mmCIF file of C-alpha atoms and ligand atoms in Angstrom:
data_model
loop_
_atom_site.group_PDB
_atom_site.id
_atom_site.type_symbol
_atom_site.label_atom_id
_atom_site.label_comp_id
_atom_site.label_asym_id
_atom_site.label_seq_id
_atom_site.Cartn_x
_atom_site.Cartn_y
_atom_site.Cartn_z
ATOM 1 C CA UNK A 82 15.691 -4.805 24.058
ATOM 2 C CA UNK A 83 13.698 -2.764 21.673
ATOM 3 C CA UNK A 84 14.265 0.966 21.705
ATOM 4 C CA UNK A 85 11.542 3.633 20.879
ATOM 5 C CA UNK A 86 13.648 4.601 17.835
ATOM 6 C CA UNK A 87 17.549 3.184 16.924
ATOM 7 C CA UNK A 88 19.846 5.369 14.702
ATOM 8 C CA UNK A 89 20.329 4.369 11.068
ATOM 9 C CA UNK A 90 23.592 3.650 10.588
ATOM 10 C CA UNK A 91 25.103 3.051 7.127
ATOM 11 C CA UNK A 92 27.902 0.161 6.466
ATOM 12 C CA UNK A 93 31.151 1.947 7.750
ATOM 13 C CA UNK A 94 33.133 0.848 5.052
ATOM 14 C CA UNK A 95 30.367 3.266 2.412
ATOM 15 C CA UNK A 96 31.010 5.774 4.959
ATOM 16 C CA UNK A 97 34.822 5.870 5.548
ATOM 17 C CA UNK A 98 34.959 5.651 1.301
ATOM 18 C CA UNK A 99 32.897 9.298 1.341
ATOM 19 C CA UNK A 100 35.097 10.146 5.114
ATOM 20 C CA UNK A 101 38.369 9.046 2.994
ATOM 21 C CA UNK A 102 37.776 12.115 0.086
ATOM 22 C CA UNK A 103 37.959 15.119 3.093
ATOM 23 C CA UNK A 104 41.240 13.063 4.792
ATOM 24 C CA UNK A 105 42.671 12.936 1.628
ATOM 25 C CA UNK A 106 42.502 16.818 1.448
ATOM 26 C CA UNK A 107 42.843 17.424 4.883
ATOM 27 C CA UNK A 108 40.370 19.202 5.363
ATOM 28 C CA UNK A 109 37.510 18.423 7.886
ATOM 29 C CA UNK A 110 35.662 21.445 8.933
ATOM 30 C CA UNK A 111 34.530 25.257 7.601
ATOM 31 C CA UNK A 112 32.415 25.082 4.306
ATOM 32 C CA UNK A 113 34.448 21.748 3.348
ATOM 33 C CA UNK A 114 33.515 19.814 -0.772
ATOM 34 C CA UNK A 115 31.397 17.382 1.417
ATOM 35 C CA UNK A 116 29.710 20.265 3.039
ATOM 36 C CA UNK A 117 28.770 22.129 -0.076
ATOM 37 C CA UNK A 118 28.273 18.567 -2.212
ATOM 38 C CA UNK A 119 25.395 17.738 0.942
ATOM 39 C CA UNK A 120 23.792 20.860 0.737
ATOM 40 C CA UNK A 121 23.575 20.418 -3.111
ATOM 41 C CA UNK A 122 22.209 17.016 -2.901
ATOM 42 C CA UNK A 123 19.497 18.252 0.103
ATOM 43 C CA UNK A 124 18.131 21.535 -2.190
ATOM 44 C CA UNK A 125 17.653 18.528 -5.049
ATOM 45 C CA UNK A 126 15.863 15.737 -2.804
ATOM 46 C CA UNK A 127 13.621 18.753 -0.770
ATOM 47 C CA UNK A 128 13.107 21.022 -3.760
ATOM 48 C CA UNK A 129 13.911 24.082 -1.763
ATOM 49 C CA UNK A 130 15.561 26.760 -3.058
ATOM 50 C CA UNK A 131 17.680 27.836 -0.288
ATOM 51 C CA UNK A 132 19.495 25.569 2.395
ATOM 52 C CA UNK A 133 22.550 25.874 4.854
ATOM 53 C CA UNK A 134 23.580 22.790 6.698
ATOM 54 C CA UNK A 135 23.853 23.709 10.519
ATOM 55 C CA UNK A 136 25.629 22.063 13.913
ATOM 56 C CA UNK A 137 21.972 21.278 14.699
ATOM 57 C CA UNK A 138 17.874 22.062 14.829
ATOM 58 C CA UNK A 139 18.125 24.321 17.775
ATOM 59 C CA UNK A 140 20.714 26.889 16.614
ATOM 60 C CA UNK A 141 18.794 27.099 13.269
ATOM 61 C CA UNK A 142 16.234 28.102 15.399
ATOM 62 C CA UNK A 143 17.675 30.414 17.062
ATOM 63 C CA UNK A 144 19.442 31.609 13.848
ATOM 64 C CA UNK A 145 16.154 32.172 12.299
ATOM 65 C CA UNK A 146 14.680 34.471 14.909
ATOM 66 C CA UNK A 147 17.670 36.557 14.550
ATOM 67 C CA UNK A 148 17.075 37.052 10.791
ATOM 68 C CA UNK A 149 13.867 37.748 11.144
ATOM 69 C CA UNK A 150 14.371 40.830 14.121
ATOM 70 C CA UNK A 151 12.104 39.231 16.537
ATOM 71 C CA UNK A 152 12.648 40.709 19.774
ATOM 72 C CA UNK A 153 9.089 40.384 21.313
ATOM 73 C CA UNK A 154 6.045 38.375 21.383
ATOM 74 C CA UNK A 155 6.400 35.083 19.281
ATOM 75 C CA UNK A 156 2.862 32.636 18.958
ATOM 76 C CA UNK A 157 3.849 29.425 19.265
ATOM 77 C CA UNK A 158 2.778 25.936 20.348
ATOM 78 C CA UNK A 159 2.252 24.078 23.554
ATOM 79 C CA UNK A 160 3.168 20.934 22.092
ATOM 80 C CA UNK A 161 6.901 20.450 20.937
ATOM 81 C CA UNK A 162 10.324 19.709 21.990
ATOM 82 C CA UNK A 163 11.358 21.934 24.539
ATOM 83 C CA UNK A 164 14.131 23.470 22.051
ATOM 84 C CA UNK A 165 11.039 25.301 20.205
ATOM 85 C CA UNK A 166 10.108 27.299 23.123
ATOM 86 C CA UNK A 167 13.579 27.436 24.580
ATOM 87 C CA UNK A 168 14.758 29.063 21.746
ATOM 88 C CA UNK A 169 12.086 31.800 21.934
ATOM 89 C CA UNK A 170 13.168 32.508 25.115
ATOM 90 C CA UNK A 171 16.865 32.056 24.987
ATOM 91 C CA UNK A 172 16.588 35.235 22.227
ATOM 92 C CA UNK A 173 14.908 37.410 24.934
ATOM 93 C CA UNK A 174 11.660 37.260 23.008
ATOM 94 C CA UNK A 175 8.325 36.093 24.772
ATOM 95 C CA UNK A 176 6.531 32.629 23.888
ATOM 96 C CA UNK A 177 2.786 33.590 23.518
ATOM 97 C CA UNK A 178 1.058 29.817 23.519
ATOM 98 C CA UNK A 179 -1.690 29.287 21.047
ATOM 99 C CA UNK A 180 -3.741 25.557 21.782
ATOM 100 C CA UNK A 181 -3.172 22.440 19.657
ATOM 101 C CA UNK A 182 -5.953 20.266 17.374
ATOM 102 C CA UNK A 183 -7.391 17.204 18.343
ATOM 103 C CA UNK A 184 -6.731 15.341 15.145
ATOM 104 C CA UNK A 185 -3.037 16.824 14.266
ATOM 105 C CA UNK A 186 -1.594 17.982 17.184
ATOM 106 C CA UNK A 187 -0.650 21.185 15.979
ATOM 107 C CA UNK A 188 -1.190 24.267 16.331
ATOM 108 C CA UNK A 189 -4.467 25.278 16.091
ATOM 109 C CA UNK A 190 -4.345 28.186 13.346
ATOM 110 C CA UNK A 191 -7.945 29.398 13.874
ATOM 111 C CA UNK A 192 -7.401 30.353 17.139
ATOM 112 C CA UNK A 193 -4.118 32.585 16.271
ATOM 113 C CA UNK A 194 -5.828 35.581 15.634
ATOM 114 C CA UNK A 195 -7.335 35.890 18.928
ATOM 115 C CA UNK A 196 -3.581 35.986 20.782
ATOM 116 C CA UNK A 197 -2.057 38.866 18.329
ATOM 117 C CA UNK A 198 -1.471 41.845 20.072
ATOM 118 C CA UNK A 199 0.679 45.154 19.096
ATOM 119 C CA UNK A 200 4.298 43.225 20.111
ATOM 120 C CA UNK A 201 3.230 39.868 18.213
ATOM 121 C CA UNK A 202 6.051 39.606 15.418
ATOM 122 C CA UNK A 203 6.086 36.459 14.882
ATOM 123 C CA UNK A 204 4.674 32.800 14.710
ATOM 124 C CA UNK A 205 6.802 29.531 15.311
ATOM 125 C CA UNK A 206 4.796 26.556 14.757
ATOM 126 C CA UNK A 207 6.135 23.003 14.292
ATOM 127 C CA UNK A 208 4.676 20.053 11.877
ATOM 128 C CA UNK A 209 4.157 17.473 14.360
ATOM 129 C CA UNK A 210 5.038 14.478 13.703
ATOM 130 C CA UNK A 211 5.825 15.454 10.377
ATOM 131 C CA UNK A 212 1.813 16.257 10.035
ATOM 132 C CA UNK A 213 1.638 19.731 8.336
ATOM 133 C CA UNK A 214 0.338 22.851 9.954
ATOM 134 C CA UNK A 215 -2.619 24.677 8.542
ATOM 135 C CA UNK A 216 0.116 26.394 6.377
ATOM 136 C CA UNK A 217 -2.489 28.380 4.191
ATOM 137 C CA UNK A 218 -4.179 29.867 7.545
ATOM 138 C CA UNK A 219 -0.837 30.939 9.105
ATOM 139 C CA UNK A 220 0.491 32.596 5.793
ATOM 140 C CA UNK A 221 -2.865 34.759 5.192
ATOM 141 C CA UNK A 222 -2.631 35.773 9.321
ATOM 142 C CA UNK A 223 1.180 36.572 8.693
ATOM 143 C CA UNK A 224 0.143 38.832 5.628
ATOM 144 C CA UNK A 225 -2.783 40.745 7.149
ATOM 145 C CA UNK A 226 -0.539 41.331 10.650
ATOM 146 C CA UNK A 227 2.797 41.311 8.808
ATOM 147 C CA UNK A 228 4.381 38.618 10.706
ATOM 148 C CA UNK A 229 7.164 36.365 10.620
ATOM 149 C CA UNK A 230 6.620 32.152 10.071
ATOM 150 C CA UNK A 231 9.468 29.512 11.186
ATOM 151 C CA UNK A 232 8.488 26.528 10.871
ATOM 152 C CA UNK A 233 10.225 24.048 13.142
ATOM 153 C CA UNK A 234 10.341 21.300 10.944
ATOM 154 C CA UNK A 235 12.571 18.739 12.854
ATOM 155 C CA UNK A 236 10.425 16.156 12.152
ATOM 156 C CA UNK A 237 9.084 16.915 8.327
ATOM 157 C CA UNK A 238 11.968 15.580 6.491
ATOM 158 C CA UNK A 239 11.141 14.201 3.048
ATOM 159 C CA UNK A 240 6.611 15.164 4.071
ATOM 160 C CA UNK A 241 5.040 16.856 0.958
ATOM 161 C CA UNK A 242 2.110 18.930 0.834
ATOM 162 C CA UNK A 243 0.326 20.395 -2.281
ATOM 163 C CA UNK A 244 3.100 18.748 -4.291
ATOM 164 C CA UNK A 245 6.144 20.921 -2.519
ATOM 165 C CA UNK A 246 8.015 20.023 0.103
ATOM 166 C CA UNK A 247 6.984 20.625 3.789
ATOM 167 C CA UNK A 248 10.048 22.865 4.289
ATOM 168 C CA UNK A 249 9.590 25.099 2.179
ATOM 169 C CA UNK A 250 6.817 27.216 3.818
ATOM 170 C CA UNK A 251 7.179 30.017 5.838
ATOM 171 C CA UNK A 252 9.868 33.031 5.689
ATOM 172 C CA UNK A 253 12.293 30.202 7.456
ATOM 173 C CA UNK A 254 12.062 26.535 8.143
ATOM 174 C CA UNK A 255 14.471 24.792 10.171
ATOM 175 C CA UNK A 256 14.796 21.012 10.392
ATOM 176 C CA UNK A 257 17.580 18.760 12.517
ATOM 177 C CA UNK A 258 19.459 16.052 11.419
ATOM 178 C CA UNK A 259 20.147 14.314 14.734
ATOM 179 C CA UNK A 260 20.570 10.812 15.529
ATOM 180 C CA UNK A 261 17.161 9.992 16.127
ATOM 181 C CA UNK A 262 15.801 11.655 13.410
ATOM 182 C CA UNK A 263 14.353 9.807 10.423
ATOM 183 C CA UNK A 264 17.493 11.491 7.978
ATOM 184 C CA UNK A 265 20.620 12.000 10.106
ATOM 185 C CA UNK A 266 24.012 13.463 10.015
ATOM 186 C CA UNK A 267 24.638 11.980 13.486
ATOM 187 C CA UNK A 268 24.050 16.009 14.795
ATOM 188 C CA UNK A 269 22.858 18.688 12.552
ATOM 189 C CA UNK A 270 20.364 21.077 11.566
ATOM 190 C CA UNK A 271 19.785 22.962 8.378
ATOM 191 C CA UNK A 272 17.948 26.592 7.945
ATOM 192 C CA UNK A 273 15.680 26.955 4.408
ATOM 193 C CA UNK A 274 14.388 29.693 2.598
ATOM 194 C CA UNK A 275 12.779 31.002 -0.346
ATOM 195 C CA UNK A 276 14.763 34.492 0.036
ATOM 196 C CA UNK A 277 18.170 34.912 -1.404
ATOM 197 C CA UNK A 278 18.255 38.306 1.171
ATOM 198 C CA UNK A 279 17.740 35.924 3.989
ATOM 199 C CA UNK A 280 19.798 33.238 3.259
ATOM 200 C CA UNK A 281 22.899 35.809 2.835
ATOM 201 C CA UNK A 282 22.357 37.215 6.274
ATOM 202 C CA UNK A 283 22.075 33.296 7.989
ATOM 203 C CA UNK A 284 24.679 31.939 6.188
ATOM 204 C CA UNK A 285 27.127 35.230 7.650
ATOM 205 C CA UNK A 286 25.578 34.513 11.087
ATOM 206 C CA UNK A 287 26.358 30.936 10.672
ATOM 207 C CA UNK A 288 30.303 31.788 10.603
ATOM 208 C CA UNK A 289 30.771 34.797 12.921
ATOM 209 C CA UNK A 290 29.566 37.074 11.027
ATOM 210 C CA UNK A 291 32.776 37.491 8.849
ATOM 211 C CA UNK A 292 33.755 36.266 5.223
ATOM 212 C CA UNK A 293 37.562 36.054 5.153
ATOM 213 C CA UNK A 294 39.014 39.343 6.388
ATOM 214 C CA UNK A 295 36.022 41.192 5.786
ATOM 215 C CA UNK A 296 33.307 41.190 8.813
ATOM 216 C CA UNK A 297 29.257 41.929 8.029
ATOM 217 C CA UNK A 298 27.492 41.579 11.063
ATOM 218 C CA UNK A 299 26.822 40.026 14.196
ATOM 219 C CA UNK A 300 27.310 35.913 14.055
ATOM 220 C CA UNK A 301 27.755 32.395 16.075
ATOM 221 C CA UNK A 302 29.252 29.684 15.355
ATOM 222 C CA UNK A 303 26.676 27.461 13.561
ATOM 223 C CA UNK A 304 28.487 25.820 11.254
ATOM 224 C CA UNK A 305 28.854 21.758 10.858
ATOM 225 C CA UNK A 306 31.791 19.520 9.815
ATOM 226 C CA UNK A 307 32.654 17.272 6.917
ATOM 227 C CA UNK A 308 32.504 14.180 9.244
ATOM 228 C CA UNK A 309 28.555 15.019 9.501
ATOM 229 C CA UNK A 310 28.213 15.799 6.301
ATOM 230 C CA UNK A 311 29.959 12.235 5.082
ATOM 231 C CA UNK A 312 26.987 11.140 7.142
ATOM 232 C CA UNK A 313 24.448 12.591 5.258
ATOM 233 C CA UNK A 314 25.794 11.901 2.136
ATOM 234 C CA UNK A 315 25.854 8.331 2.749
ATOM 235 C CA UNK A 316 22.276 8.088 4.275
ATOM 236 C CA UNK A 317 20.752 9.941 1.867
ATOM 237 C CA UNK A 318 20.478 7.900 -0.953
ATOM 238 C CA UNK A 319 19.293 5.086 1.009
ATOM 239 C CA UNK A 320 16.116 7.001 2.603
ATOM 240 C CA UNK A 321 13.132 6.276 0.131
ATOM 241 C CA UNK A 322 14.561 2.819 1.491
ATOM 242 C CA UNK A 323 14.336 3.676 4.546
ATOM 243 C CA UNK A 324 10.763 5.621 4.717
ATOM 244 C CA UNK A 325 9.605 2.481 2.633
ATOM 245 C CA UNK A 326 10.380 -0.152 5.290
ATOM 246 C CA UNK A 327 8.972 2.416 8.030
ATOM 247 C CA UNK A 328 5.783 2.992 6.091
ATOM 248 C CA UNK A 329 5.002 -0.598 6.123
ATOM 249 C CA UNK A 330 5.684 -1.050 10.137
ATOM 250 C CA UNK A 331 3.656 1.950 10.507
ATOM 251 C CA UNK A 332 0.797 -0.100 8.369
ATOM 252 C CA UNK A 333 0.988 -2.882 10.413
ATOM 253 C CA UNK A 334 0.345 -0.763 13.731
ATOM 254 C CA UNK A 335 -2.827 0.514 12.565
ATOM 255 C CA UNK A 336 -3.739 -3.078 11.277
ATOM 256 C CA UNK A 337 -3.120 -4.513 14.324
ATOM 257 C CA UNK A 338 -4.016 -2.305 17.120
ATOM 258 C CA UNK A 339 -7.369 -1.647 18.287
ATOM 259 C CA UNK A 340 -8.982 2.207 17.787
ATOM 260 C CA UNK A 341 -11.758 1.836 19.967
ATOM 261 C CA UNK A 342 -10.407 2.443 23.230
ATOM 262 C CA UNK A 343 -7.074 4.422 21.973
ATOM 263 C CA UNK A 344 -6.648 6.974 19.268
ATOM 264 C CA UNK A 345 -3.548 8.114 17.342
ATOM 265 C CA UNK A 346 -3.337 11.700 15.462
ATOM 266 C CA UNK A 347 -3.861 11.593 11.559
ATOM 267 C CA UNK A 348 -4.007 14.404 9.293
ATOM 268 C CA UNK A 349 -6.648 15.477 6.931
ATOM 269 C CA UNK A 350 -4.406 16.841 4.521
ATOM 270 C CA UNK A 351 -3.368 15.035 1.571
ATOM 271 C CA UNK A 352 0.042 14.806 2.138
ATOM 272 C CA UNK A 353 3.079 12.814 1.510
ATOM 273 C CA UNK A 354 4.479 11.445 5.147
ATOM 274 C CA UNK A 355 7.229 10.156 5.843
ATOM 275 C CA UNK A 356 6.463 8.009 8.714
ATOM 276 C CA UNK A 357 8.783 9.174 11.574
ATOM 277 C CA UNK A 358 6.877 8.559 14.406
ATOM 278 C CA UNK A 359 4.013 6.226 16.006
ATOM 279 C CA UNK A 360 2.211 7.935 19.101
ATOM 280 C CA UNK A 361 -0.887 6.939 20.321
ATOM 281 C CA UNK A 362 -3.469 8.402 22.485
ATOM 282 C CA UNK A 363 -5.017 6.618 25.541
ATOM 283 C CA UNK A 364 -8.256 7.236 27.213
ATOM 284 C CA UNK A 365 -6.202 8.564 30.295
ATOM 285 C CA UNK A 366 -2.996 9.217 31.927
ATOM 286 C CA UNK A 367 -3.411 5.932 34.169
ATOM 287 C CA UNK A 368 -3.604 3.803 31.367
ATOM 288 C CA UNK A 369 -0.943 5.217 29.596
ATOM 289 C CA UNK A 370 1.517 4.652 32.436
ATOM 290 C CA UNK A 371 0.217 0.840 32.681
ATOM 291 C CA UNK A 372 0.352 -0.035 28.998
ATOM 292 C CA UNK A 373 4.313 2.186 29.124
ATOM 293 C CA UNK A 374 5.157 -0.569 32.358
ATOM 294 C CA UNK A 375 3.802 -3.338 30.932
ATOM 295 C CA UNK A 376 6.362 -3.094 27.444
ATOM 296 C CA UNK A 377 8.814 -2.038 30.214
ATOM 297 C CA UNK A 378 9.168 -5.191 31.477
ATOM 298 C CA UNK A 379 9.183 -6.897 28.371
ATOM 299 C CA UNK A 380 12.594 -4.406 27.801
ATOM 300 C CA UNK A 381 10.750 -2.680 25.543
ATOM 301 C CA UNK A 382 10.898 1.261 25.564
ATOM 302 C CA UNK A 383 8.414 3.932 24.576
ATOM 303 C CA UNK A 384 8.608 7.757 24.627
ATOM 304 C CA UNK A 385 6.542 9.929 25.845
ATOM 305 C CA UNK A 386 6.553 12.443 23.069
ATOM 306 C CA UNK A 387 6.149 15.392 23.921
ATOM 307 C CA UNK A 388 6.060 15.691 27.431
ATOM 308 C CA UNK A 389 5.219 18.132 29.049
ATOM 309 C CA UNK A 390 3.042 20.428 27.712
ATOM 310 C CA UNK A 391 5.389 23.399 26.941
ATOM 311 C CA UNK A 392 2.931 25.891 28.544
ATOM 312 C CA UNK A 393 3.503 24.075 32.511
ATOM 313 C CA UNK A 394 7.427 24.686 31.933
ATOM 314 C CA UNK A 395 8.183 25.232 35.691
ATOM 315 C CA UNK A 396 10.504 28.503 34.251
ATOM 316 C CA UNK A 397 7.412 30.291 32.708
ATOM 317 C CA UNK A 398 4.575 32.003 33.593
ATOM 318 C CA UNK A 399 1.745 29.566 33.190
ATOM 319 C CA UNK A 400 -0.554 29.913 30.414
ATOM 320 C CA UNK A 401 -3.470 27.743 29.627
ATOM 321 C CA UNK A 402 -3.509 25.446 27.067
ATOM 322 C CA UNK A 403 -6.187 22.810 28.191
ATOM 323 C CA UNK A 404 -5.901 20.558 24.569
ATOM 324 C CA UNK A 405 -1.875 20.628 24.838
ATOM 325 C CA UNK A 406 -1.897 19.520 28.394
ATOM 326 C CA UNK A 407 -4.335 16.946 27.823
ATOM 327 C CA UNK A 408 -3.149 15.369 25.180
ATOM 328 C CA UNK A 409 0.531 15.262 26.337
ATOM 329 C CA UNK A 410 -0.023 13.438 29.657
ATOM 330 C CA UNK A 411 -1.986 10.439 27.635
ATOM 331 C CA UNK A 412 0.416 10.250 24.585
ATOM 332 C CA UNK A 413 3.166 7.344 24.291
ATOM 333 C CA UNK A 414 5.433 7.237 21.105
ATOM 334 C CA UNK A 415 5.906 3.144 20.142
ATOM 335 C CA UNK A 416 8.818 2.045 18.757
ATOM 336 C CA UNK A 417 9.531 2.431 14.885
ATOM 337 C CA UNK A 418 12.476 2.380 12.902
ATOM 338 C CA UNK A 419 14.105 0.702 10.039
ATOM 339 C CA UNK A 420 15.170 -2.465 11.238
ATOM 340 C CA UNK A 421 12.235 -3.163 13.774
ATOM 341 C CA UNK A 422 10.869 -6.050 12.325
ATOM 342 C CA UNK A 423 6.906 -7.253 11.893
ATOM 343 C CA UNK A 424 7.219 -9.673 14.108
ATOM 344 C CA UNK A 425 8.521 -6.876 16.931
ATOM 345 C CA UNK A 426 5.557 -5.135 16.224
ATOM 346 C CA UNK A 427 2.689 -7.878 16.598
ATOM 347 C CA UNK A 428 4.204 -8.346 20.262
ATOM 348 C CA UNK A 429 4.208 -4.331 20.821
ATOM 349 C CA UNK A 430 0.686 -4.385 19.909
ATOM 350 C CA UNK A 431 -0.451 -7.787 21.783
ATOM 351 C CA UNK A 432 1.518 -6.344 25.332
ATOM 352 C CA UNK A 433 -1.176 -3.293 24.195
ATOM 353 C CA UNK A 434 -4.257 -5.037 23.617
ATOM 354 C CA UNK A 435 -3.804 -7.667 26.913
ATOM 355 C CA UNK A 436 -2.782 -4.501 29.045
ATOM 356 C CA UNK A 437 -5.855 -2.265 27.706
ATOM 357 C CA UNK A 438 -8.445 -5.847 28.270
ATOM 358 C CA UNK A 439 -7.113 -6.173 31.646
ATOM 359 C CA UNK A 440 -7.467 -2.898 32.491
ATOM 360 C CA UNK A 441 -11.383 -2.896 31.411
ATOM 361 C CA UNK A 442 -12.156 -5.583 33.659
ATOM 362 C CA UNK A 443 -10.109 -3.759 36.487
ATOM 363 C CA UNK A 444 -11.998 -1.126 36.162
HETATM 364 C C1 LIG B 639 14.826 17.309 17.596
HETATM 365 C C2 LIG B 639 13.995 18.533 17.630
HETATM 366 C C3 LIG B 639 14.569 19.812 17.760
HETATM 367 C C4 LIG B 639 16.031 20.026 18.096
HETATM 368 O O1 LIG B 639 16.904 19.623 17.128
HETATM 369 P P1 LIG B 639 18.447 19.377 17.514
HETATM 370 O O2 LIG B 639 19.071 19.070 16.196
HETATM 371 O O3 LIG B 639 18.481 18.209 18.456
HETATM 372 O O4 LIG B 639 18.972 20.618 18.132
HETATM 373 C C5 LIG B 639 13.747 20.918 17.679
HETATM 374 N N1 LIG B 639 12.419 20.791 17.507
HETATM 375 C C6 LIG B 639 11.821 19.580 17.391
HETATM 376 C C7 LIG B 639 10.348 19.512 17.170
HETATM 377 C C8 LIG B 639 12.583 18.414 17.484
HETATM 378 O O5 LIG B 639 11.980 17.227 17.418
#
């Protein structure tokens, strides 16, 4: 069986010897040496200035519209995992969709503008698939309407652009360390910022709002354990590892497939990537769900990722987002990770080509 992504894991004996240093001390969870040593080691490998390691991506989220006193209209995008837009909503603020681009799947930043009204406070975009927003658009919007940028940057772990790290845009970026994520600390999440001001208030929210006996403000519990950080610790070093092999799998996908009856997204930035994910785009839904069965029965699974358009949530108001929509019912994520090997991916791709020939002559 090949999966659409499998979890990294490192030898257990490198990870009990890191696991062995918080046992020793007894000492497991609530701003723990592994903890602090992680968050350390992240700030140097990102270049970011500020950085708390969370449970996961979603309450960073949610953390982050807090900070920022949002409490009405957010612009976001149609195209994400649901815990963008659900953590709009669950902070009683409203998701105002803005359409995606046809080449990055983002959000389309030249459109903005046109959905700011008097509530708007803030925007929440997310570098998909590690592709980066139009970052210098966004900020000059946010400065002449005086809003707020998150970035949800689950998937931009270790992506550069203009020589800085993707994270490191916007008043807050938030990135997740879950299991399926291309860096992992089996769950987590992390909140980064360029402002000392609003890393103090996060990183009170983070434990209850209270330091010791003394208590500041309003708070959840957001914090993460030493077990997850032993995680990261041991991961890290191996990623440019990691991102290497994935790069080179990614390669052979776009050697071997054939672009003139699919598409994938690209950006136009010059970028560093990290290669988390490999979606394509077919010419229609139909096809997609014939190429997906097809690598079903050979046990092999795809994703598709993301699905559905966030705008057609059956809980919201509809709002029209015609790109979004579109390209989320013909999108299918392939498999790629670490230990998929070449020869894994010439069969992926010849399942695609046969399935996409047939389908021609069906037709
Ligand atoms: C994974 C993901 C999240 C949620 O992160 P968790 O750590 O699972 O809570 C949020 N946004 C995007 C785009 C994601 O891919």
């Amino acid at each position: 069986m090949i999966n659409v992504t499998k979890t990294y894991l490192p030898p257990f004996d490198e990870y009990a010897k890191i696991l062995k240093r918080a046992w020793d001390k007894a000492w497991i969870t609530n701003n723990g040496e592994l903890v602090i040593e992680l968050e350390q080691k992240l700030k140097e490998y990102l270049s970011v200035e500020h950085l708390l390691f969370c449970s996961n991506g979603t309450v960073a989220l949610q953390m982050a519209l807090k900070a920022l006193n949002i409490t009405k209209e957010v612009i976001t995008t149609p195209f994400s995992y649901v815990a963008t837009t659900n953590s709009i909503l669950w902070e009683n603020c409203n998701p105002v969709f803005v359409d995606i681009r046809h080449d990055d799947y983002c959000i389309d930043a030249d459109k903005i503008e046109a959905s700011v009204t008097e509530n708007t406070q803030g925007i929440l975009a997310t570098h998909v698939y590690g592709f980066p927003c139009n970052v210098d658009k966004i900020g000059e919007l946010a400065d002449k309407y005086n809003l707020k940028v998150i970035y949800d940057g689950a998937h931009a772990f270790g992506c550069n652009y203009k020589g800085r790290s993707l994270l490191s845009f916007g008043d807050i970026s938030t990135c997740s360390f879950h299991a399926t994520k291309i860096f992992h600390t089996v769950e987590g999440g992390a909140v980064i910022s360029n402002s000392k001001e609003l890393l103090n208030k996060l990183y009170l929210y983070r434990s209850f709002g209270h330091l010791g006996d003394d208590y500041y403000s309003i708070g959840i519990n957001g914090k993460n354990s030493e077990l997850h950080a032993a995680m990261g610790l041991c991961i890290l070093p191996k990623l440019s590892g990691i991102i290497g092999n994935r790069k080179h799998l990614f390669e052979t996908y776009n050697h071997l497939l054939d672009f003139r009856k699919m598409s994938r997204p690209f950006s136009k930035e010059d970028f560093t990537y990290n290669y988390s994910y490999y979606p394509v785009l077919f010419e229609t839904e139909e096809v997609l769900i014939k190429v997906r069965s097809a690598l079903a029965n050979e046990n092999i699974n795809t994703r598709r990722y993301f699905y559905p358009s966030l705008n057609t949530l059956p809980f919201l108001n509809y709002q029209d987002c015609e790109i979004s929509e579109s390209i989320s019912k013909r999108v299918l994520s392939l498999p790629l990770y670490e230990s998929l090997t070449r020869m894994e991916v010439e069969k992926i791709c010849n399942i695609i080509l046969n399935e996409l020939r047939s389908f021609q002559i069906i037709q």
